[in-house]
Coordinates of C-alpha atoms in Angstrom, one line a residue:
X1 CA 0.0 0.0 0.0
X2 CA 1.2 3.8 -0.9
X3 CA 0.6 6.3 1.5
X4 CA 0.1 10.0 0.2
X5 CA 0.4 13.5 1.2
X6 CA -3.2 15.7 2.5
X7 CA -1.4 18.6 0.2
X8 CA -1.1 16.4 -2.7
X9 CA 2.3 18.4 -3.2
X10 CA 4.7 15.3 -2.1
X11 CA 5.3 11.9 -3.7
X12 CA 3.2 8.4 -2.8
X13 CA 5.7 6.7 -0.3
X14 CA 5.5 3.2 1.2
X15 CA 4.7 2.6 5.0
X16 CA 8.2 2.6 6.1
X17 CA 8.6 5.8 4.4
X18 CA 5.5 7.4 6.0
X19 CA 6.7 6.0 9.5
X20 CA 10.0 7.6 9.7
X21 CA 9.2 11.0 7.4
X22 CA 6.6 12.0 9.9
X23 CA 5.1 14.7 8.1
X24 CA 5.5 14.5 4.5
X25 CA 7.7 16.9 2.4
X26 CA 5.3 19.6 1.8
X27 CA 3.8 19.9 5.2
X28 CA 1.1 17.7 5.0
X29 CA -0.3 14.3 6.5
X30 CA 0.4 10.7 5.7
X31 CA -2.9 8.8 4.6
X32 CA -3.6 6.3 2.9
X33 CA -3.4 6.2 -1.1
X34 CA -6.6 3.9 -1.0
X35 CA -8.9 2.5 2.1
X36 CA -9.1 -1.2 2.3
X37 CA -12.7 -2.5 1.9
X38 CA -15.2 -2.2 5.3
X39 CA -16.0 -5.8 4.5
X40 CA -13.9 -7.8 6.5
X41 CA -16.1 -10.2 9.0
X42 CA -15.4 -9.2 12.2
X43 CA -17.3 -12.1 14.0
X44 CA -16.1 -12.7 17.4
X45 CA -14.8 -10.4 20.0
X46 CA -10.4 -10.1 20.3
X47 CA -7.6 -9.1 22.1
X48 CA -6.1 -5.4 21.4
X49 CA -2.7 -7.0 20.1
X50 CA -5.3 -9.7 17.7
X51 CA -7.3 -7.0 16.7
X52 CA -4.7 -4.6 15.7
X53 CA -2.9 -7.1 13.4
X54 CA -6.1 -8.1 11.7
X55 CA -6.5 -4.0 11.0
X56 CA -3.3 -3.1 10.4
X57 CA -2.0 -5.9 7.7
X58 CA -3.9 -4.1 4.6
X59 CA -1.8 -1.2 5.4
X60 CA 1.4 -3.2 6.0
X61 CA 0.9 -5.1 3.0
X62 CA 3.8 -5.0 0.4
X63 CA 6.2 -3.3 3.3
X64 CA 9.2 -3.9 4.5
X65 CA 7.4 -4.7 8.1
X66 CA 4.6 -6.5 6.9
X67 CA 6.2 -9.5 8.2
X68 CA 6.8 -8.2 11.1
X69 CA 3.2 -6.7 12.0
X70 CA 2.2 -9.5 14.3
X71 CA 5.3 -9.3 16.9
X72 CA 5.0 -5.8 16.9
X73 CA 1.0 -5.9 18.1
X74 CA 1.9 -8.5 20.3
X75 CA 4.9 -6.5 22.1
X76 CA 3.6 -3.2 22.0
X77 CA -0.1 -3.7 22.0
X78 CA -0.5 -6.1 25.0
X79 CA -1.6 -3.6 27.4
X80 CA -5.0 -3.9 29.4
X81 CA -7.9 -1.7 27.5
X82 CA -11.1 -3.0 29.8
X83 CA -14.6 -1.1 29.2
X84 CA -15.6 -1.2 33.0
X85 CA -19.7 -0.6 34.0
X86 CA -20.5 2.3 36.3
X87 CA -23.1 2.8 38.6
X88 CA -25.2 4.4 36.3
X89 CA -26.4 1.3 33.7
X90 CA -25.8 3.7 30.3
X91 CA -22.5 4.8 31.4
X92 CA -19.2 2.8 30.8
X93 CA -15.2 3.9 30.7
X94 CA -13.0 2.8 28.1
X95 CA -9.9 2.8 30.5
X96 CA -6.7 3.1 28.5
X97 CA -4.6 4.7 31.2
X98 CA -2.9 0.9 32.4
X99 CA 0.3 1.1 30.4
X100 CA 3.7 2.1 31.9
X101 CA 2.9 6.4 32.1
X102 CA -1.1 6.1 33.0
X103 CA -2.1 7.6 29.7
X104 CA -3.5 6.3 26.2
X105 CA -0.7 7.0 24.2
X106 CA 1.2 4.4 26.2
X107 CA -0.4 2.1 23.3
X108 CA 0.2 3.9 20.0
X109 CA 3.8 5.1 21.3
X110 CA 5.3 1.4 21.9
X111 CA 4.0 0.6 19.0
X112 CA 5.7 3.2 17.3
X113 CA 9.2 2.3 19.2
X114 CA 8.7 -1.3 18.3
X115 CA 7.8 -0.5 14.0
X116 CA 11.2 1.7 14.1
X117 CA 13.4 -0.4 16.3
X118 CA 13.0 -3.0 13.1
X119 CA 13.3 -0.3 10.4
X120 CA 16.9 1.4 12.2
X121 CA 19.6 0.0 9.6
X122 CA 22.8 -1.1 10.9
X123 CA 25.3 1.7 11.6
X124 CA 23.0 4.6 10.7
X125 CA 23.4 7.7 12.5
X126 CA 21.4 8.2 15.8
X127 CA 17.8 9.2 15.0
X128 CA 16.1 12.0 17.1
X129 CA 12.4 11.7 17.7
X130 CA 11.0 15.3 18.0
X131 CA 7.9 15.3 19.8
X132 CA 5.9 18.3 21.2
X133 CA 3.5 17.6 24.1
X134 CA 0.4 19.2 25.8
X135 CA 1.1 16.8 28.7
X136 CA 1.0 13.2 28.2
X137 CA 2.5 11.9 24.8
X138 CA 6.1 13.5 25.5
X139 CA 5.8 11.0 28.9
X140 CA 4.2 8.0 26.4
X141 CA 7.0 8.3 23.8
X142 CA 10.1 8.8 26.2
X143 CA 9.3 5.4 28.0
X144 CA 8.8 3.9 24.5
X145 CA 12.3 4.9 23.2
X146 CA 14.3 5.3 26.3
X147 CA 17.8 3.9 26.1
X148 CA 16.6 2.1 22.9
X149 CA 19.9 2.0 21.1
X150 CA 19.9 4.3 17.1
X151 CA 17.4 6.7 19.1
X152 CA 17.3 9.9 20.7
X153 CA 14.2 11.6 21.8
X154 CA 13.6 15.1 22.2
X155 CA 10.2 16.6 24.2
X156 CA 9.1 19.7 24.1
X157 CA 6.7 20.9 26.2
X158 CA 4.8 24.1 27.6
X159 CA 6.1 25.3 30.8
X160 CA 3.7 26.0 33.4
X161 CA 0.8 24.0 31.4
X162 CA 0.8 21.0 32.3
X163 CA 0.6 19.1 35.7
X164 CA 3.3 19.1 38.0
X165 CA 3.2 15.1 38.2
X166 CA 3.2 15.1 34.2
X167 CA 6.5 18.0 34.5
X168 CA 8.0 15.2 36.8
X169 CA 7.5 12.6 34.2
X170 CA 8.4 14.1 31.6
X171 CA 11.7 15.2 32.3
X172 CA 12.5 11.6 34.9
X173 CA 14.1 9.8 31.8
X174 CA 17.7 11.0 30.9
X175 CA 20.2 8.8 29.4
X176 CA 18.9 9.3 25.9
X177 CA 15.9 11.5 26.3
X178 CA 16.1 15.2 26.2
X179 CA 13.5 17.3 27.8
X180 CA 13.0 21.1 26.9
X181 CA 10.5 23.6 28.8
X182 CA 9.4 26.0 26.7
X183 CA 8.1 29.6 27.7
X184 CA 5.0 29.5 25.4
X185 CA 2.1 27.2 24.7
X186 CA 1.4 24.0 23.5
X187 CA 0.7 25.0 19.9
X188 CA 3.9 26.7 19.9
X189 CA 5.7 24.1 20.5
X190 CA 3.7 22.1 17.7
X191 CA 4.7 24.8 15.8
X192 CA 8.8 24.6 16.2
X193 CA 8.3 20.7 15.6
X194 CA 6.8 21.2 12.5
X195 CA 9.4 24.3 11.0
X196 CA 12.5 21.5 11.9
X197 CA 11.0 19.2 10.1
X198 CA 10.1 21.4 7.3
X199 CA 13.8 22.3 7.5
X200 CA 15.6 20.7 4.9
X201 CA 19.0 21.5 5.8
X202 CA 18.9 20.8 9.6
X203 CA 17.0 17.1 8.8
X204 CA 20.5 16.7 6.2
X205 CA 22.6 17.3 9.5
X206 CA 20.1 15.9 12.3
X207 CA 18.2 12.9 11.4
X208 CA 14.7 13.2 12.5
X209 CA 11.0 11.7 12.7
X210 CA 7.9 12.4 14.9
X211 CA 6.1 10.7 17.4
X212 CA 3.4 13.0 17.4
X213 CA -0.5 12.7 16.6
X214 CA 0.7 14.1 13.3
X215 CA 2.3 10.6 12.7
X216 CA 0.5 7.9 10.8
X217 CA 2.6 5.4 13.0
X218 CA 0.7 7.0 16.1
X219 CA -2.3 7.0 14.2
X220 CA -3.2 3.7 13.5
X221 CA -2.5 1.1 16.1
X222 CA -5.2 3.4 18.2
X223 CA -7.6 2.1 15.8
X224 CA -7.6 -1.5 17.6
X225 CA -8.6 -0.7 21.4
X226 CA -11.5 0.7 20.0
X227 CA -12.5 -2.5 17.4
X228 CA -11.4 -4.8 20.6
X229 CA -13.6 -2.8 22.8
X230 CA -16.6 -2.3 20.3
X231 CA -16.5 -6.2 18.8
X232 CA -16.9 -7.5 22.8
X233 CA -19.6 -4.8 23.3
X234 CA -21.5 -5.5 20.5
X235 CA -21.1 -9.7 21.6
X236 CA -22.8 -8.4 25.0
X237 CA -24.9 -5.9 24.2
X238 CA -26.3 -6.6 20.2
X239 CA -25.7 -3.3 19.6
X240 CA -23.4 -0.6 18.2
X241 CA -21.1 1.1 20.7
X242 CA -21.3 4.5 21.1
X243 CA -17.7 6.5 22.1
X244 CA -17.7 9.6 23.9
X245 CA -13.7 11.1 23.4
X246 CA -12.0 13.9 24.9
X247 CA -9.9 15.2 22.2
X248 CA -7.3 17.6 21.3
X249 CA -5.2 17.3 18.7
X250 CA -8.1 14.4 17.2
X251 CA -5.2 12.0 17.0
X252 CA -7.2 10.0 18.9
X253 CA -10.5 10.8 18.1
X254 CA -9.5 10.2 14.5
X255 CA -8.7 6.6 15.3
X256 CA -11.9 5.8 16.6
X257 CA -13.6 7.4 13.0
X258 CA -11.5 5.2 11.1
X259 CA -12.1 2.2 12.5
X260 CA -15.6 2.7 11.7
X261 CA -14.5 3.5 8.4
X262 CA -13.0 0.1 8.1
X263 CA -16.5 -1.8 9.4
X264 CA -16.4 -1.9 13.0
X265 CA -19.4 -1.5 15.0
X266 CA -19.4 1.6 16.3
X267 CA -22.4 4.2 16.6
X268 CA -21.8 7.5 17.2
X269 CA -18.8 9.6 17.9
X270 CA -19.0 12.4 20.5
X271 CA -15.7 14.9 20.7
X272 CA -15.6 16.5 24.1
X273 CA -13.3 19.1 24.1
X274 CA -12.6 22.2 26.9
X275 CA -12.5 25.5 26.4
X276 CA -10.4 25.4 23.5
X277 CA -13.5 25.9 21.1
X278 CA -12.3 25.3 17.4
X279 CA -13.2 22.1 16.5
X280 CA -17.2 22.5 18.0
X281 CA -17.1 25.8 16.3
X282 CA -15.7 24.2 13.1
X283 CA -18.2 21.9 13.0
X284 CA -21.0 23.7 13.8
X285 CA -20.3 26.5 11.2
X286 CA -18.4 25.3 8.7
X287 CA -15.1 27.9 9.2
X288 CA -11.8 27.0 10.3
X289 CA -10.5 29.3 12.8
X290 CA -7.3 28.5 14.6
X291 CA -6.2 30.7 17.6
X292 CA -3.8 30.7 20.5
X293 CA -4.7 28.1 22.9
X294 CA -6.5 28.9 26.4
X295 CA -5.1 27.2 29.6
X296 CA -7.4 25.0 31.4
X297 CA -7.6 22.3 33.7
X298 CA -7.6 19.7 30.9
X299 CA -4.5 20.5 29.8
X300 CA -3.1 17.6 27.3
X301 CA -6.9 18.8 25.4
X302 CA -5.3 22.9 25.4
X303 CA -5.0 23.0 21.8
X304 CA -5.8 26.0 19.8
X305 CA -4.9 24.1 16.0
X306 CA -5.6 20.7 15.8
X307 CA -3.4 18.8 13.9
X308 CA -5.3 15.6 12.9
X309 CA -8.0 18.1 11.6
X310 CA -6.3 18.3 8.2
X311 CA -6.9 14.4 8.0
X312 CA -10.5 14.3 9.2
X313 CA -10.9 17.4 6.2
X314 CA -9.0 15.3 3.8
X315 CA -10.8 12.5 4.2
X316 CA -14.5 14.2 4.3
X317 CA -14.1 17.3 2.1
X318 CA -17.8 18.3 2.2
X319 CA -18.8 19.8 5.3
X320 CA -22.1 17.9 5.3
X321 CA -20.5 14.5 5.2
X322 CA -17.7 15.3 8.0
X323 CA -20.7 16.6 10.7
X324 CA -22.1 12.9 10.0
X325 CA -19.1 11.5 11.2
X326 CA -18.5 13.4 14.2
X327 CA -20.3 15.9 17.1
X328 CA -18.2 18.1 19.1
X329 CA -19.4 20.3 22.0
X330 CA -16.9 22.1 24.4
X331 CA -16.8 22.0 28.5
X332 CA -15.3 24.8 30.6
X333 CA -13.3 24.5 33.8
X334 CA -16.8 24.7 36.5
X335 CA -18.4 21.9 34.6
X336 CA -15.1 19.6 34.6
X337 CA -15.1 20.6 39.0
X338 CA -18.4 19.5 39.0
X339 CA -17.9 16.2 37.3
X340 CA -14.9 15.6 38.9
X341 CA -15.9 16.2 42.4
X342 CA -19.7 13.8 41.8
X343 CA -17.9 11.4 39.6
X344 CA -16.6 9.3 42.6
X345 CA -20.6 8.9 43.6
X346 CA -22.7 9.1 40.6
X347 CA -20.3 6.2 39.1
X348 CA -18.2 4.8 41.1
X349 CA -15.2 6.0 39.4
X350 CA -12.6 8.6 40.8
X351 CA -11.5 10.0 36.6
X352 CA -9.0 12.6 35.0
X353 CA -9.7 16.0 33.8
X354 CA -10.0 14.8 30.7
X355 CA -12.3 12.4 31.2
X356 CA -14.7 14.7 32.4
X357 CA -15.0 16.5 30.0
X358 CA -16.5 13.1 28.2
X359 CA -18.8 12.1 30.7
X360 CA -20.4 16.3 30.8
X361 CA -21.1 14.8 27.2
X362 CA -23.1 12.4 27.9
X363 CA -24.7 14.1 30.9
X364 CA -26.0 16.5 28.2
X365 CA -27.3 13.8 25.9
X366 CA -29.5 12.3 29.2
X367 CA -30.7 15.6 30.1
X368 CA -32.0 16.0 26.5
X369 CA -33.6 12.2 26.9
X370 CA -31.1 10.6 25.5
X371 CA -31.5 6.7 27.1
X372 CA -29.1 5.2 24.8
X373 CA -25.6 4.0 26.7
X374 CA -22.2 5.4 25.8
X375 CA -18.6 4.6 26.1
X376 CA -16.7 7.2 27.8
X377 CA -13.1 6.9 26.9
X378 CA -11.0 7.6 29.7
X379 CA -7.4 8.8 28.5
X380 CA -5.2 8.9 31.7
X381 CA -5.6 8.0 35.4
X382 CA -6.5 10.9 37.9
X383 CA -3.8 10.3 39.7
X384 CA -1.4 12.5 37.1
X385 CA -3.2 15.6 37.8
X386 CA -3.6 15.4 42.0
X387 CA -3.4 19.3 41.7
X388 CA -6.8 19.3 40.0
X389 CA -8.2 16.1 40.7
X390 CA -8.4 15.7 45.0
X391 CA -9.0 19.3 45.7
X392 CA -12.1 18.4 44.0
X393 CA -13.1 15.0 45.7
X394 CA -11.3 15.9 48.9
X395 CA -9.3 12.8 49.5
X396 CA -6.2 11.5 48.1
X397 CA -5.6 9.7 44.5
X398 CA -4.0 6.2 44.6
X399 CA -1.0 6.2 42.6
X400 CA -0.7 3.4 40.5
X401 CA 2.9 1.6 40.7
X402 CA 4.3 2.6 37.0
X403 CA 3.8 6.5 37.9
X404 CA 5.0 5.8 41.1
X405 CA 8.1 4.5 40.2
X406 CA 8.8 7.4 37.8
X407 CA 7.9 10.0 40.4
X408 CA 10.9 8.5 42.6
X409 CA 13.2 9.6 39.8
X410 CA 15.4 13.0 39.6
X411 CA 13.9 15.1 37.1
X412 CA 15.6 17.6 35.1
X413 CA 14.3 19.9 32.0
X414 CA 16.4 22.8 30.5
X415 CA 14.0 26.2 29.8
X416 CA 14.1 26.6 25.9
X417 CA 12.4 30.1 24.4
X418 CA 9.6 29.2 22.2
X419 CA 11.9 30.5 19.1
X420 CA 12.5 28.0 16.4
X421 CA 16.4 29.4 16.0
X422 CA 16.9 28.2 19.5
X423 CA 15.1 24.8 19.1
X424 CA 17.4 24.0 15.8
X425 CA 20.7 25.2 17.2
X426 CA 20.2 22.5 20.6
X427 CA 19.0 20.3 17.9
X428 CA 22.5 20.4 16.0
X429 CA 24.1 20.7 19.4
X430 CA 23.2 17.2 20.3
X431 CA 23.7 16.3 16.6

């Protein structure tokens, strides 16, 4: 399978190619040359590791990994993804916060490591995976490369803007791992990441990919906890499953679309987002209007351009068809208190920030009389944001033993100005 540009500017590539490019040559996104047909039987419920493979092997077809694409599910994907009931009958988690840094990209970021780990050719210079982060995929994709020989990974994230236990995190790896604090926001450190690698000359001196939502690596193993989750749902229930997503840079949310795409039974798609309001707005009108981003308590959703947005548009160029695919509606910071601090009682569940926001969703939809049950996909455990989460239910948050063990460690990041001269010359400093 070929994989082409959103601009239509750059050349088809293969998979490989896609993986380690990152962002094709003329600034746009890695999809698909051609969609595989929905028709495949999906018939009995799987595993996360079974289900990605069975996904993933039209688009590893003809590659270089293809035969490959079975260990790699296996050893990246074999992380617990359990939809858990509440005490409310219509209302279930998706919990993908059980891998090694409590948060959802925990799957997609392994399984990144583990596709480039088989593609790094034998004495080839030291590769530097660039990531920005808005809290929790810097964390994610240093525990999936660190002190992985042939690799070298370099975070950038938002000082002040994200939570002090995500700070810790991401700047408790060393060795190999590089971790930059950047006076400025999220999106401009998305920003830097994508002028270095739109930087021809630096990319001749300093090898380097992305692990962000922006690559198609990232994007599609998160396709498979939502067909392992839906496929057992729909064996309980006989029904479609319905997914409620908080969502930022729609990375994720995106994932969830396409697996649909591809013939899973899934219903609808809800996009919760906070206060950051251009993706609702977007939807709702029709016009595109990026803008700084706004600080919340949701942090890793405090994104003022979504990147994955110029998929979704690529994918469904007529307004009309893309507001079929997907609703968005936004939650401010009182709203995400008030879940927060009743979740622990209405349903049973102590949740993230972030999660929240999806379960104000589908508070909404029952106020309006919706009776139908929804999924809400819970993207980290509370515990990373303590700050925000306990002055809210007024007790402590169990730390599970993963984050534990990496708040024990020494943290270090160096301040970085939010000026792409300065992110390219430490770039060619660590060469």
């Amino acid at each position: 399978m070929q994989f082409v540009s959103t601009r239509h500017q750059s050349p088809a590539v293969s998979l490989s190619e896609a993986l380690t490019q990152g962002l094709a040559p003329d600034g746009g996104l890695y999809l698909p040359a051609e969609w595989p047909a929905a028709s495949l039987a999906w018939n009995e419920p799987m595993s996360v590791p079974q289900a990605a493979e069975r996904l993933l092997q039209p688009f590893f077809a003809g590659d270089q990994l293809e035969s490959a694409l079975g260990d790699i599910c296996r050893e990246a994907l074999d992380l617990p993804a359990p939809v858990v009931p509440s005490r409310d009958p219509h209302v279930f988690l998706l919990e993908l916060f059980h891998g090694p840094t409590a948060a959802f990209k925990d799957f997609a970021a392994r399984f990144l490591a583990a596709c480039f780990a088989r593609l790094l050719r034998p004495n080839a210079p030291t590769l530097t995976i660039l990531v920005a982060t808005s809290g929790d995929t810097g964390g994610a994709v240093a525990a999936a490369f660190h002190r992985r020989p042939g690799f070298r990974v370099v975070v950038l994230y938002p000082d002040g803007k994200v939570s002090p236990r995500q700070a810790h995190q991401l700047a408790a790896f060393g060795d190999n791992v590089h971790t930059f604090k950047v006076a400025g926001t999220f999106d401009d450190c998305q920003a830097m990441v994508k002028q270095a690698f739109a930087d021809t000359d630096l990319r001749q001196q300093v090898p380097l990919s992305s692990a962000n939502s922006i690559s198609l690596g990232r994007l599609l193993p998160q396709m498979s906890y939502y067909a392992a989750a839906a496929l057992r749902w729909e064996q309980i229930y006989q029904s479609l499953a319905n997914f409620v997503i908080p969502t930022g840079n729609l990375g994720n949310a995106l994932a969830c679309v396409l697996a649909r795409k591809l013939g899973l039974p899934i219903g609808d798609i809800l996009l919760a987002t906070n206060a950051n309001r251009v993706l609702p707005e977007f939807l709702d009108s029709g016009d595109y209007q990026p803008r700084p981003s706004v600080q919340t308590l949701a942090n890793a959703m405090d994104v003022g351009a979504p990147s994955n947005l110029e998929r979704l548009r690529a994918l469904f160029p007529q307004h009309s068809d893309l507001t079929q695919q997907v609703s968005a509606a936004s939650v401010n910071d009182g709203e995400l208190r008030q879940i927060m601090a009743t979740a622990e009682s209405r349903y049973g569940h102590i949740v993230c920030p972030h999660t929240a926001a999806a379960l104000a969703l589908i508070q909404r939809r029952q106020q309006a009389g919706d009776q139908r049950s929804y999924i809400a996909v819970a993207t980290a455990h509370p515990a990373k944001f303590d700050s925000v989460v306990e002055p809210c239910i007024g007790h402590p948050v169990a730390v599970p033993a993963a984050l534990d063990e990496l708040l024990r460690r020494p943290a270090q990041a160096e301040p970085l100005a939010a000026e792409y001269a300065e992110l390219r010359q430490r770039l060619v400093q660590l060469g």
